[in-house]
mmCIF file of C-alpha atoms in Angstrom:
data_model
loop_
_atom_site.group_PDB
_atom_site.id
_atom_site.type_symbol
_atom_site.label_atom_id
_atom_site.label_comp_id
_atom_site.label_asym_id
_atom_site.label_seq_id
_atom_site.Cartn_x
_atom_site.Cartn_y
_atom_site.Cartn_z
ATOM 1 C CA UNK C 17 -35.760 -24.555 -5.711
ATOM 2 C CA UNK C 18 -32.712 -23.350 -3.646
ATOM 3 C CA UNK C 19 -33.422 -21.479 -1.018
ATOM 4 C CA UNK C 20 -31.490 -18.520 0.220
ATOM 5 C CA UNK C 21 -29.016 -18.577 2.821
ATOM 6 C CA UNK C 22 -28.462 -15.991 5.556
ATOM 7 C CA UNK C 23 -24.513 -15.570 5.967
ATOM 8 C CA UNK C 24 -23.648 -14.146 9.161
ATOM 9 C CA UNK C 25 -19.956 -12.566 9.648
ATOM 10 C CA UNK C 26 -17.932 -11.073 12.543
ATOM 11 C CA UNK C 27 -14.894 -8.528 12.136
ATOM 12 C CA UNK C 28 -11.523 -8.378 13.888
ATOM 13 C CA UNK C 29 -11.946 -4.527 14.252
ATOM 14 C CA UNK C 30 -15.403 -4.169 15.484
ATOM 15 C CA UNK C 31 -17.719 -6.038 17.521
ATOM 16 C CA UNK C 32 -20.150 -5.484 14.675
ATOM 17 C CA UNK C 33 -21.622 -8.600 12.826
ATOM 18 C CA UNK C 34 -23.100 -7.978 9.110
ATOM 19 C CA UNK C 35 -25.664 -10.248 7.248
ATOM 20 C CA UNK C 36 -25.586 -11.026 3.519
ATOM 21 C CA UNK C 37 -27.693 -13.452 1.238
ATOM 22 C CA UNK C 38 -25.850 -16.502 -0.087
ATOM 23 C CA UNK C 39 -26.439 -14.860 -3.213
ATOM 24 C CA UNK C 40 -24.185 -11.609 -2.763
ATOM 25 C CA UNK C 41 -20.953 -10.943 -4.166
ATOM 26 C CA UNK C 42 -17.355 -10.575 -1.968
ATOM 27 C CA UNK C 43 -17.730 -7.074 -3.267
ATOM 28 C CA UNK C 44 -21.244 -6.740 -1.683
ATOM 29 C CA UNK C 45 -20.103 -7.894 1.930
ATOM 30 C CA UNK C 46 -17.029 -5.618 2.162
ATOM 31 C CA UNK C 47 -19.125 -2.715 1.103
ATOM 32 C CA UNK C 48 -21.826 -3.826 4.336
ATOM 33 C CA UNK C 49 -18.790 -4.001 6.077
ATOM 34 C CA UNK C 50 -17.251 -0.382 5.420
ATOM 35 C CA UNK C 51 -20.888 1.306 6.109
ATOM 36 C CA UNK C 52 -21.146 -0.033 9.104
ATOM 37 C CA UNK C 53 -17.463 -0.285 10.609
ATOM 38 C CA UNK C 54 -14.442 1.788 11.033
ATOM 39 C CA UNK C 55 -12.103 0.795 7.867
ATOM 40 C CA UNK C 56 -8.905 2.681 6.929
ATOM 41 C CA UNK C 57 -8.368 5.715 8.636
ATOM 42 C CA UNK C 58 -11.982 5.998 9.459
ATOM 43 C CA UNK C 59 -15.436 6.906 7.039
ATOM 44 C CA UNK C 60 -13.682 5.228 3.785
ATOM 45 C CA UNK C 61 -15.747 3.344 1.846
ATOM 46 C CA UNK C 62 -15.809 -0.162 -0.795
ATOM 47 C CA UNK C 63 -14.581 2.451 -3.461
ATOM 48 C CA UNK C 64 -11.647 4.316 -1.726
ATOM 49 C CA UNK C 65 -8.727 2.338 -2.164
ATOM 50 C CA UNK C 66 -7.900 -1.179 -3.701
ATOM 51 C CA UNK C 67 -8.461 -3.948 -1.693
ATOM 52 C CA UNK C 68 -8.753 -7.505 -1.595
ATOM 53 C CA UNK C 69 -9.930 -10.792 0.397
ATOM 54 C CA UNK C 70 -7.832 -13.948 0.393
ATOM 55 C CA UNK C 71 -9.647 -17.480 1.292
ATOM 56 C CA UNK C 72 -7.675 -20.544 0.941
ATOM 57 C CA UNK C 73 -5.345 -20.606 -2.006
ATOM 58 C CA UNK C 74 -7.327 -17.361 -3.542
ATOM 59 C CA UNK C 75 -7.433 -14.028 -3.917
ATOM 60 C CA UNK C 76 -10.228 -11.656 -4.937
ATOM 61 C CA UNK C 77 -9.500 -7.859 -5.901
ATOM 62 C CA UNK C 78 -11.931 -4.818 -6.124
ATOM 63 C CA UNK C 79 -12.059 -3.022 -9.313
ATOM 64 C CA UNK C 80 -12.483 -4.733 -12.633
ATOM 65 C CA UNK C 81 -8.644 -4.563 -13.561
ATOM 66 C CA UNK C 82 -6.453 -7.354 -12.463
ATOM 67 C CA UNK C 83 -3.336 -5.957 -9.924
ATOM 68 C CA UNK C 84 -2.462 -8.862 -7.830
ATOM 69 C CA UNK C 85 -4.943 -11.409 -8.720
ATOM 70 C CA UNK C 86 -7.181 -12.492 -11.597
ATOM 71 C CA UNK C 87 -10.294 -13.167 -9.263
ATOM 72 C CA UNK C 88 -12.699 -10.400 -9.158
ATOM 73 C CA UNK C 89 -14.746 -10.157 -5.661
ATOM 74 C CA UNK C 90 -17.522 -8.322 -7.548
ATOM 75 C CA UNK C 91 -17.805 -11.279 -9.452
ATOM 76 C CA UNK C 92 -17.916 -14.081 -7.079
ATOM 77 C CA UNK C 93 -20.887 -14.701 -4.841
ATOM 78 C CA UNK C 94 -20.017 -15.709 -1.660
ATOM 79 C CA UNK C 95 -22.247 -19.098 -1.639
ATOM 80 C CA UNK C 96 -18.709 -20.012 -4.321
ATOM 81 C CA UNK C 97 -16.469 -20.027 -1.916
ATOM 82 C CA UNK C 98 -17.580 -23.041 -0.310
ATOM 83 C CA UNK C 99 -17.134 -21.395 3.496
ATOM 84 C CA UNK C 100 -17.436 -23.566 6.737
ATOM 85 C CA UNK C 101 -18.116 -22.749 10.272
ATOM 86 C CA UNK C 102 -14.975 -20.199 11.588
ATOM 87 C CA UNK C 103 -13.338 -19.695 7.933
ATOM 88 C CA UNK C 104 -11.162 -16.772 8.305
ATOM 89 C CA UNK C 105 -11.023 -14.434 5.366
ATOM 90 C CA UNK C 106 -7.978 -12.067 5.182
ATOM 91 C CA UNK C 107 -9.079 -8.599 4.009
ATOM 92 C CA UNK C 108 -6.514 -6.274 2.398
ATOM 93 C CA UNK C 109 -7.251 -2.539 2.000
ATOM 94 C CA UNK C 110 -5.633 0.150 0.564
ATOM 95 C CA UNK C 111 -2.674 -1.128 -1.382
ATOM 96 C CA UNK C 112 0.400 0.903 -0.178
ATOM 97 C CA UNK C 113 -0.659 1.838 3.238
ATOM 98 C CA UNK C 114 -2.090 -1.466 3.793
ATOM 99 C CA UNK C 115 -4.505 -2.709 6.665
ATOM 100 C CA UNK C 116 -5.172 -6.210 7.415
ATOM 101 C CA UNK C 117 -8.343 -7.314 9.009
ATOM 102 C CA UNK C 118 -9.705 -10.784 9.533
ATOM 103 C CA UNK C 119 -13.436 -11.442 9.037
ATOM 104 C CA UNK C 120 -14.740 -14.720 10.336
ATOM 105 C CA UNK C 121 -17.381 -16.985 9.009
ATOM 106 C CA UNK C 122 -20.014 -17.243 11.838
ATOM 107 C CA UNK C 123 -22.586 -19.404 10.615
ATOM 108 C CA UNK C 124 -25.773 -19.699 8.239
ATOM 109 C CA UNK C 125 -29.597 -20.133 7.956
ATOM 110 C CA UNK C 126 -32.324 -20.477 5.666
ATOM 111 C CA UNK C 127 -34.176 -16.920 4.477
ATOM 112 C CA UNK C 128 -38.295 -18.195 5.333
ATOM 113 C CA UNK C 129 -39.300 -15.146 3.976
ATOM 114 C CA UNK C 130 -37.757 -14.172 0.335
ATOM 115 C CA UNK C 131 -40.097 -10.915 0.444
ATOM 116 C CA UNK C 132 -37.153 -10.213 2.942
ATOM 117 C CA UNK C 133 -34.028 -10.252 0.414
ATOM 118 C CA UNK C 134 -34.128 -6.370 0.038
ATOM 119 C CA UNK C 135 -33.231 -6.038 3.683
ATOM 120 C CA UNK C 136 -29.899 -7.400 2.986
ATOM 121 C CA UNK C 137 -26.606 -6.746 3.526
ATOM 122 C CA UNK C 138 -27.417 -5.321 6.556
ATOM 123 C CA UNK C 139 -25.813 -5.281 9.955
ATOM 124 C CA UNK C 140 -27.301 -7.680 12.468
ATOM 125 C CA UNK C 141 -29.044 -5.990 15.301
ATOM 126 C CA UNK C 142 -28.417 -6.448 19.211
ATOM 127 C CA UNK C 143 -31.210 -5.612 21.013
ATOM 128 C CA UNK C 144 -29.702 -5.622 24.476
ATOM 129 C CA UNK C 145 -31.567 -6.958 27.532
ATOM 130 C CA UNK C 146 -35.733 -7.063 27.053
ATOM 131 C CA UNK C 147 -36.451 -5.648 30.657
ATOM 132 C CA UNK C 148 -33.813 -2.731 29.519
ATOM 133 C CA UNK C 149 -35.073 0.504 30.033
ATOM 134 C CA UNK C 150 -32.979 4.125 29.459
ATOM 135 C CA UNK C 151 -31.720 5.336 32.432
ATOM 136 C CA UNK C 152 -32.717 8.856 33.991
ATOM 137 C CA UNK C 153 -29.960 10.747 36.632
ATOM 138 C CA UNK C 154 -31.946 12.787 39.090
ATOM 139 C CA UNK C 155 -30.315 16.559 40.158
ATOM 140 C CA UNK C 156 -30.374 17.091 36.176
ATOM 141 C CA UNK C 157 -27.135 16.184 36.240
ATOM 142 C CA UNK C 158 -25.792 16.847 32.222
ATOM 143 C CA UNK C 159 -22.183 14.932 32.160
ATOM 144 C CA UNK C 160 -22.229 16.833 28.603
ATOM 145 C CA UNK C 161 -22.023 20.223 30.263
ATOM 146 C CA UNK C 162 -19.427 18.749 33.124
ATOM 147 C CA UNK C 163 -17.003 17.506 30.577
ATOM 148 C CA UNK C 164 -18.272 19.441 27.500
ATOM 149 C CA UNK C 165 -14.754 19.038 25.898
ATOM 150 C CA UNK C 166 -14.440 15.260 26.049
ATOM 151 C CA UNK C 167 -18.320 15.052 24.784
ATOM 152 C CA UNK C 168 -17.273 17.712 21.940
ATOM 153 C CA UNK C 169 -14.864 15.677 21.036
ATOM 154 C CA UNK C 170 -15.784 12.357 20.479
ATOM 155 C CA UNK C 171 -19.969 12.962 19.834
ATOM 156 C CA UNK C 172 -19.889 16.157 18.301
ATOM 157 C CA UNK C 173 -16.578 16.935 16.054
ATOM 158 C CA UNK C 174 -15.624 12.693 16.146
ATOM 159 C CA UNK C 175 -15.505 10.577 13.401
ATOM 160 C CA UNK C 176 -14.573 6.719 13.271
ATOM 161 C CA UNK C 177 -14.463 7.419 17.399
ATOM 162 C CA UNK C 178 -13.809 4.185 19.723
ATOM 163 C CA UNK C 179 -14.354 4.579 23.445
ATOM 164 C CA UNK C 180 -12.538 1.905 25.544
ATOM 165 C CA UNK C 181 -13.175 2.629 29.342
ATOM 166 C CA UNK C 182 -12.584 1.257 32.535
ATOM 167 C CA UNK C 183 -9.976 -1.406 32.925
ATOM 168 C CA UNK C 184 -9.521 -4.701 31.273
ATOM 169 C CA UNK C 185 -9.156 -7.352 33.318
ATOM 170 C CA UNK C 186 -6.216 -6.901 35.344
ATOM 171 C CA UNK C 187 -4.038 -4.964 32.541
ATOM 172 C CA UNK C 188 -2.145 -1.781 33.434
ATOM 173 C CA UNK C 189 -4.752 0.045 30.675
ATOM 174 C CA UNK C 190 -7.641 1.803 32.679
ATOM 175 C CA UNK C 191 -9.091 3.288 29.659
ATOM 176 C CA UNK C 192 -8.216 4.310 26.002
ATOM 177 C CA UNK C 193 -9.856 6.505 23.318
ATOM 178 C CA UNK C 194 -9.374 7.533 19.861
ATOM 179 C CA UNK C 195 -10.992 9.195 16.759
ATOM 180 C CA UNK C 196 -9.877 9.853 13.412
ATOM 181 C CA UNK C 197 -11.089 13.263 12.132
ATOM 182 C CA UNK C 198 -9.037 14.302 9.438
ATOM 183 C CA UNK C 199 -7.557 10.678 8.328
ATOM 184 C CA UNK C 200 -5.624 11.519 11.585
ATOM 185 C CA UNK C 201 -5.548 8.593 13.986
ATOM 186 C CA UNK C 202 -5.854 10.670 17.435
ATOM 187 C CA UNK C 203 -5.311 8.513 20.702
ATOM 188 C CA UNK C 204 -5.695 8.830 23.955
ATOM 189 C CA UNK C 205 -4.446 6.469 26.814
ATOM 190 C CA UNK C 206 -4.742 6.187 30.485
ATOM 191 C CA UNK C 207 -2.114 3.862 31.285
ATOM 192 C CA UNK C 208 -2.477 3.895 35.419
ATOM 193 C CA UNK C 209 -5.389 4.100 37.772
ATOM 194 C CA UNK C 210 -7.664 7.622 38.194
ATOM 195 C CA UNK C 211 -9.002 8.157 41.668
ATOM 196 C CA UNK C 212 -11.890 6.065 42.648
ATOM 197 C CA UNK C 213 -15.045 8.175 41.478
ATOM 198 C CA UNK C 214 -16.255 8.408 37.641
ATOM 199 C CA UNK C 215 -15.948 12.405 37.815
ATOM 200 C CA UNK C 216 -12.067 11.941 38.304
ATOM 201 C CA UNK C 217 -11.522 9.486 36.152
ATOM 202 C CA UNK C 218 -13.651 11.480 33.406
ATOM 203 C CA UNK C 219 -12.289 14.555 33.835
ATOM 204 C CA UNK C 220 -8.506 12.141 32.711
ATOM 205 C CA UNK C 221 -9.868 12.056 29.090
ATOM 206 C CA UNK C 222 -11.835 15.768 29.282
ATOM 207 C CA UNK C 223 -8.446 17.418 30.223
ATOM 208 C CA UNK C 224 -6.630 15.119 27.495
ATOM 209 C CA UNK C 225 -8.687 16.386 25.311
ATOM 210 C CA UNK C 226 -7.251 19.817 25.042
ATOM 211 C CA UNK C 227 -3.966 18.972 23.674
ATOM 212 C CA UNK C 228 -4.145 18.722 19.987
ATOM 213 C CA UNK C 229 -1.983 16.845 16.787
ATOM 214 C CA UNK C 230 0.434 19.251 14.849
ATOM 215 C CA UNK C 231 2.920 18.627 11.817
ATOM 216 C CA UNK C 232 2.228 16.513 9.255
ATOM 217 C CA UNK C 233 1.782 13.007 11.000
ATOM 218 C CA UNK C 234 -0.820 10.500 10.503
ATOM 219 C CA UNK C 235 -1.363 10.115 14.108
ATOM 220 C CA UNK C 236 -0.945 11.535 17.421
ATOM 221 C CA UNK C 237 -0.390 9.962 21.079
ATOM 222 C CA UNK C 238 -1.261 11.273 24.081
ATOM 223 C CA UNK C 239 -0.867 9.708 27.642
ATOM 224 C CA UNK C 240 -2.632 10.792 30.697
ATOM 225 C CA UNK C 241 -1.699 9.630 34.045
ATOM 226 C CA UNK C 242 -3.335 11.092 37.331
ATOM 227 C CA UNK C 243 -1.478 12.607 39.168
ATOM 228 C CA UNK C 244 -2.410 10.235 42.167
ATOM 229 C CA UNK C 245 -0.627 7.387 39.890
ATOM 230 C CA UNK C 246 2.196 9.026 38.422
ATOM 231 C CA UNK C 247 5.128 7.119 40.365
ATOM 232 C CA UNK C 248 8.357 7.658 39.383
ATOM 233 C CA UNK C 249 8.511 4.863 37.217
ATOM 234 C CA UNK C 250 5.294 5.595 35.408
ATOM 235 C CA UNK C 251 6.361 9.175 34.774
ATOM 236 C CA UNK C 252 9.664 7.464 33.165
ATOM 237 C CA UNK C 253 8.284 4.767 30.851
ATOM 238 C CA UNK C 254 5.544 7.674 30.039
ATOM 239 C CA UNK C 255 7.181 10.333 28.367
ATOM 240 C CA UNK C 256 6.683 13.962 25.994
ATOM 241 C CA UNK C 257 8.866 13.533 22.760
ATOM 242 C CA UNK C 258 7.207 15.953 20.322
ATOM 243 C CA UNK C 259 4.982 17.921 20.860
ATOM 244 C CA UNK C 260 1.762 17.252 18.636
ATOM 245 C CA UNK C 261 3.387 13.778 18.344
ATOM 246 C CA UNK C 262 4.447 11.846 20.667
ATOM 247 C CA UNK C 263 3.367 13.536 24.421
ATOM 248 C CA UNK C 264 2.376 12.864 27.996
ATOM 249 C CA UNK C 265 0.805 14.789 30.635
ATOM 250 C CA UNK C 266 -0.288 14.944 34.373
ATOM 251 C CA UNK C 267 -3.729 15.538 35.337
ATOM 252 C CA UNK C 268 -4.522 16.823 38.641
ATOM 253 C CA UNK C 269 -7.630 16.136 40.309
ATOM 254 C CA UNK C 270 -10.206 19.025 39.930
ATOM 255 C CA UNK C 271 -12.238 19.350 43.535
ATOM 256 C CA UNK C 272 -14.641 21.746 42.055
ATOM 257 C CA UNK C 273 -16.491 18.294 40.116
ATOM 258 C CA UNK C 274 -18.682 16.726 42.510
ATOM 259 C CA UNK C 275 -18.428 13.019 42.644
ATOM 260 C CA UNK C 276 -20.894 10.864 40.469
ATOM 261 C CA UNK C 277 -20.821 7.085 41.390
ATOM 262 C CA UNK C 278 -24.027 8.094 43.199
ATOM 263 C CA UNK C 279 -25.581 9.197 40.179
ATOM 264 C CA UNK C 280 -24.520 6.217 37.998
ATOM 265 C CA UNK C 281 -24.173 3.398 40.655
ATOM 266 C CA UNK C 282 -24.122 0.356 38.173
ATOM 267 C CA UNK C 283 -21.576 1.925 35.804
ATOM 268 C CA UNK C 284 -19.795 2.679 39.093
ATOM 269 C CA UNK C 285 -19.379 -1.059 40.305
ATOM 270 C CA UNK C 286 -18.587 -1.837 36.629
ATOM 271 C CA UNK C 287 -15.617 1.000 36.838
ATOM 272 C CA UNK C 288 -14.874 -1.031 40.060
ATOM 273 C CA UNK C 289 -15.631 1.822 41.841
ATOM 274 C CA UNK C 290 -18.199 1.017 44.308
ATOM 275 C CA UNK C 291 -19.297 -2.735 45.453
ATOM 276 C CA UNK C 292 -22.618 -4.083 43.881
ATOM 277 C CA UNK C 293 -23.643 -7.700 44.539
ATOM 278 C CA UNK C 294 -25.222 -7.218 40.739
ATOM 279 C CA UNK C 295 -22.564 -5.467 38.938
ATOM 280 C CA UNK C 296 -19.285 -7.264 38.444
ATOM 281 C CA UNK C 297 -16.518 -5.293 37.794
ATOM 282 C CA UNK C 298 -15.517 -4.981 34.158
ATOM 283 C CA UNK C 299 -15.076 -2.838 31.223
ATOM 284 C CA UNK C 300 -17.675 -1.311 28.209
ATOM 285 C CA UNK C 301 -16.794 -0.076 24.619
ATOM 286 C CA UNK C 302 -18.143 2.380 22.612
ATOM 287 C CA UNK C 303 -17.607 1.768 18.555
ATOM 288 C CA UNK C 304 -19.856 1.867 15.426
ATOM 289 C CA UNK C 305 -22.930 1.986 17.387
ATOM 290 C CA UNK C 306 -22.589 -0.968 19.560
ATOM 291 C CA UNK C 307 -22.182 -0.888 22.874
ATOM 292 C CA UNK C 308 -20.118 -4.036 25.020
ATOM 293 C CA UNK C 309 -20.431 -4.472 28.457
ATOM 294 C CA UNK C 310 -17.996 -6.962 29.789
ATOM 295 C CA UNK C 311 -16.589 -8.800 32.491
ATOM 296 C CA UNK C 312 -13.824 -11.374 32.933
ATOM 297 C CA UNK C 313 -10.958 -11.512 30.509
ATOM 298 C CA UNK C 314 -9.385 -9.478 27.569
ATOM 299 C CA UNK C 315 -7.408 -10.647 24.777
ATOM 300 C CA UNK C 316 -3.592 -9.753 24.807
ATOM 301 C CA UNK C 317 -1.914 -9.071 21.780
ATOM 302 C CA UNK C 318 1.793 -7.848 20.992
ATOM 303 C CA UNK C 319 2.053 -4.767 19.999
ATOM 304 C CA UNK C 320 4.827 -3.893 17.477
ATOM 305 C CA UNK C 321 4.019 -0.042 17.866
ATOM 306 C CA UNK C 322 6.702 2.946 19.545
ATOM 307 C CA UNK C 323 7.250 2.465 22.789
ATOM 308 C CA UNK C 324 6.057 4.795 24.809
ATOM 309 C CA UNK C 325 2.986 5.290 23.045
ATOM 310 C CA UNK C 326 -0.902 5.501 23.635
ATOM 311 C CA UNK C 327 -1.016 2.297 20.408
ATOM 312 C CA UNK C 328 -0.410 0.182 23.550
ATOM 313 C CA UNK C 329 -3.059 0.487 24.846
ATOM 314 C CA UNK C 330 -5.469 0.109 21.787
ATOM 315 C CA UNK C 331 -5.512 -3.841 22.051
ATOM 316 C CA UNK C 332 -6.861 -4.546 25.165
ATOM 317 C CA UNK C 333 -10.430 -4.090 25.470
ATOM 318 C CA UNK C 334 -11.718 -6.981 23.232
ATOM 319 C CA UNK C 335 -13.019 -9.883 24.964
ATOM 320 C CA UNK C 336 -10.818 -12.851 25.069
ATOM 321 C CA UNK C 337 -14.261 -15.184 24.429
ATOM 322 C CA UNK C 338 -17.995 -14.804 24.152
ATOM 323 C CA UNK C 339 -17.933 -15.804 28.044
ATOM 324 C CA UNK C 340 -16.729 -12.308 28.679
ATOM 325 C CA UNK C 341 -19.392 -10.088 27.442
ATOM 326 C CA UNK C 342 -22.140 -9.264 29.883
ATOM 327 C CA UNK C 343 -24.602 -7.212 27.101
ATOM 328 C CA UNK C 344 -24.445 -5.880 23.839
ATOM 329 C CA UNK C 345 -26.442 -3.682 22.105
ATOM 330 C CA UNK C 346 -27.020 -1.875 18.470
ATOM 331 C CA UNK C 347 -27.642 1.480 19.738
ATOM 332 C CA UNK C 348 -26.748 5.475 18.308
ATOM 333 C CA UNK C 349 -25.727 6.989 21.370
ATOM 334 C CA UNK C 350 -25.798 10.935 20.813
ATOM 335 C CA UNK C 351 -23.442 12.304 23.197
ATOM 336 C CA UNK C 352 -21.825 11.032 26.469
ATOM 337 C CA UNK C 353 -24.212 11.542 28.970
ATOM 338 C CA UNK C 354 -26.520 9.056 26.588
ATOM 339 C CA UNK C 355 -23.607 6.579 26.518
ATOM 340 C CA UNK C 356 -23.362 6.735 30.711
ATOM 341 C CA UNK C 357 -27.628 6.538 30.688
ATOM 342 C CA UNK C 358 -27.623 3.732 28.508
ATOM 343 C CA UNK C 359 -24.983 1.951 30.201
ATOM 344 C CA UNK C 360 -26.506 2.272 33.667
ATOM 345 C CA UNK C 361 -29.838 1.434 31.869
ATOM 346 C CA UNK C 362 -28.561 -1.764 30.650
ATOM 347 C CA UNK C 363 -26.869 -2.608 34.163
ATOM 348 C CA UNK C 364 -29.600 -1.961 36.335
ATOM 349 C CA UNK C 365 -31.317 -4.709 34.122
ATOM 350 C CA UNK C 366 -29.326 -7.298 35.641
#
């Protein structure tokens, strides 16, 4: 008897891993893969577009007609392909506005329990810390009412939303944020240091929020810089082009917020905005319901993108190792001040 293998996988997009059976097709793992990640320009699924995944000297297309290739990924299981530990599989989608992503082959084990198989595909589950426990603000303090537009907008209206924030290491990005409602990838980039409190530097992203894509473009950059930061020189490499476009904007601080590292003290010191002997300072990402919290150092990659524009900052919140993350956790957060209780939840586990 063979027995079943677990295949575990990682995505370059996502810090979401998926599981398959050994006995699944290449078809079956890109459609786990598009449920639970970000692919395309955001909620597209397996049957959207054509697509195909390239191992070695092969090349396996969706769909049961031959384009490119005569290998059909809804015909090959997976166990075929003869994978070892840290095979990279090129991914393809959407022939003529094509996206490449890498998915990585991160290891196997035996299925003890074949009642199990109808579990799978299925993404694998971080549970976070065990002594983690949701946290509760006192003053019923409700960040959702304090920056109701930045909460609207990614948690209510957002789709395929990714929420980069606090600064990466020591790169000039404190913070970027994007969602892509209406196949339009919307971005929003805070390129040099907020004032030293989590109500200023929120209220960065709740006033960016306000400005809004026009024309007919698939995407739209916007640039914040507070107005404590916004040197000459920033002010000159960040610039307006087009409105709806291509744009930039002050942001003056807003006394009438009260400050909150008292009410989130761990997320604070993570921010680096306060000094905790627990809490070292770092970064945390929001994306397909997984939460990172890290610490330590972020992968650089060159950006080919406009200059000028909030795509460079989209690169620079993934961990350059598995040194670098601090927690992670599968978790539906439901609205901002959720994402800031479960973060300080998480931290105060430490």
């Amino acid at each position: 008897m063979v027995n079943t293998k677990i295949l575990k996988f990682g995505v370059s997009h996502s810090s979401v891993k998926v599981e398959v059976l050994s006995k699944h097709t290449i078809r079956e793992l890109i459609d786990i893969i598009c449920r639970e990640t970000s692919v395309g320009q955001g909620g597209e699924t397996v049957d959207c577009h054509m697509w195909n995944v390239s191992v070695g000297e092969n090349t396996y297309e969706s769909g049961d007609v031959a384009c490119e290739s005569e290998f059909r990924a809804s015909k090959t299981k997976i166990s075929e392909l003869g994978l070892a530990l840290g095979t990279k599989l090129r991914f393809e989608y959407d022939y003529g506005s094509t996206m490449i992503y890498t998915i990585t082959f991160l290891g196997e084990e035996n299925l003890l329990n074949q009642n199990e198989e109808d579990m799978f595909p299925r993404k694998q589950v971080s549970h976070g810390p065990s002594t983690y426990t949701k946290f509760v603000p006192a003053d019923s303090i409700d960040l959702n009412s304090i920056f109701g537009s930045l909460n609207k907008w990614a948690f209510v209206e957002g789709e395929s939303v990714t929420l980069n924030l606090f600064q990466p290491g020591k790169k000039t990005n404190h913070g970027y944020v994007e969602r892509g409602n209406n196949c339009i990838k919307h971005m929003i980039f805070m390129p040099a240091a907020a004032p030293k409190d989590l109500a200023a530097y929120l209220h960065c992203f709740n006033f960016g929020t306000q400005f809004k894509p026009g024309g007919s473009y698939n995407w739209f950059s916007l640039v914040v810089l507070p107005n404590a930061s916004a040197t000459e020189t920033v002010t000159s490499k960040w610039k307006s082009k087009e409105k709806g476009f291509v744009e930039a904007t002050r942001v003056c601080e807003e006394p009438s917020i009260l400050p909150l590292n008292g009410a989130f003290p761990k997320v604070a010191a993570l921010a680096g905005f306060r000094k905790d002997p627990n809490v070292k300072k770092g970064w945390m990402t929001y994306k397909d319901r997984n939460l990172l919290i890290c610490s330590g150092k972020a992968r650089s990659l060159k950006s080919n993108a406009p200059l000028g524009t909030a795509f460079h900052g989209s690169d620079h919140h993934e961990p350059e190792s598995a040194n670098d993350i601090l927690f992670e956790m599968s978790v539906k957060v439901g609205s901002l001040h959720d994402l800031f209780c479960v973060a300080e939840g998480i931290l105060r586990s430490v």
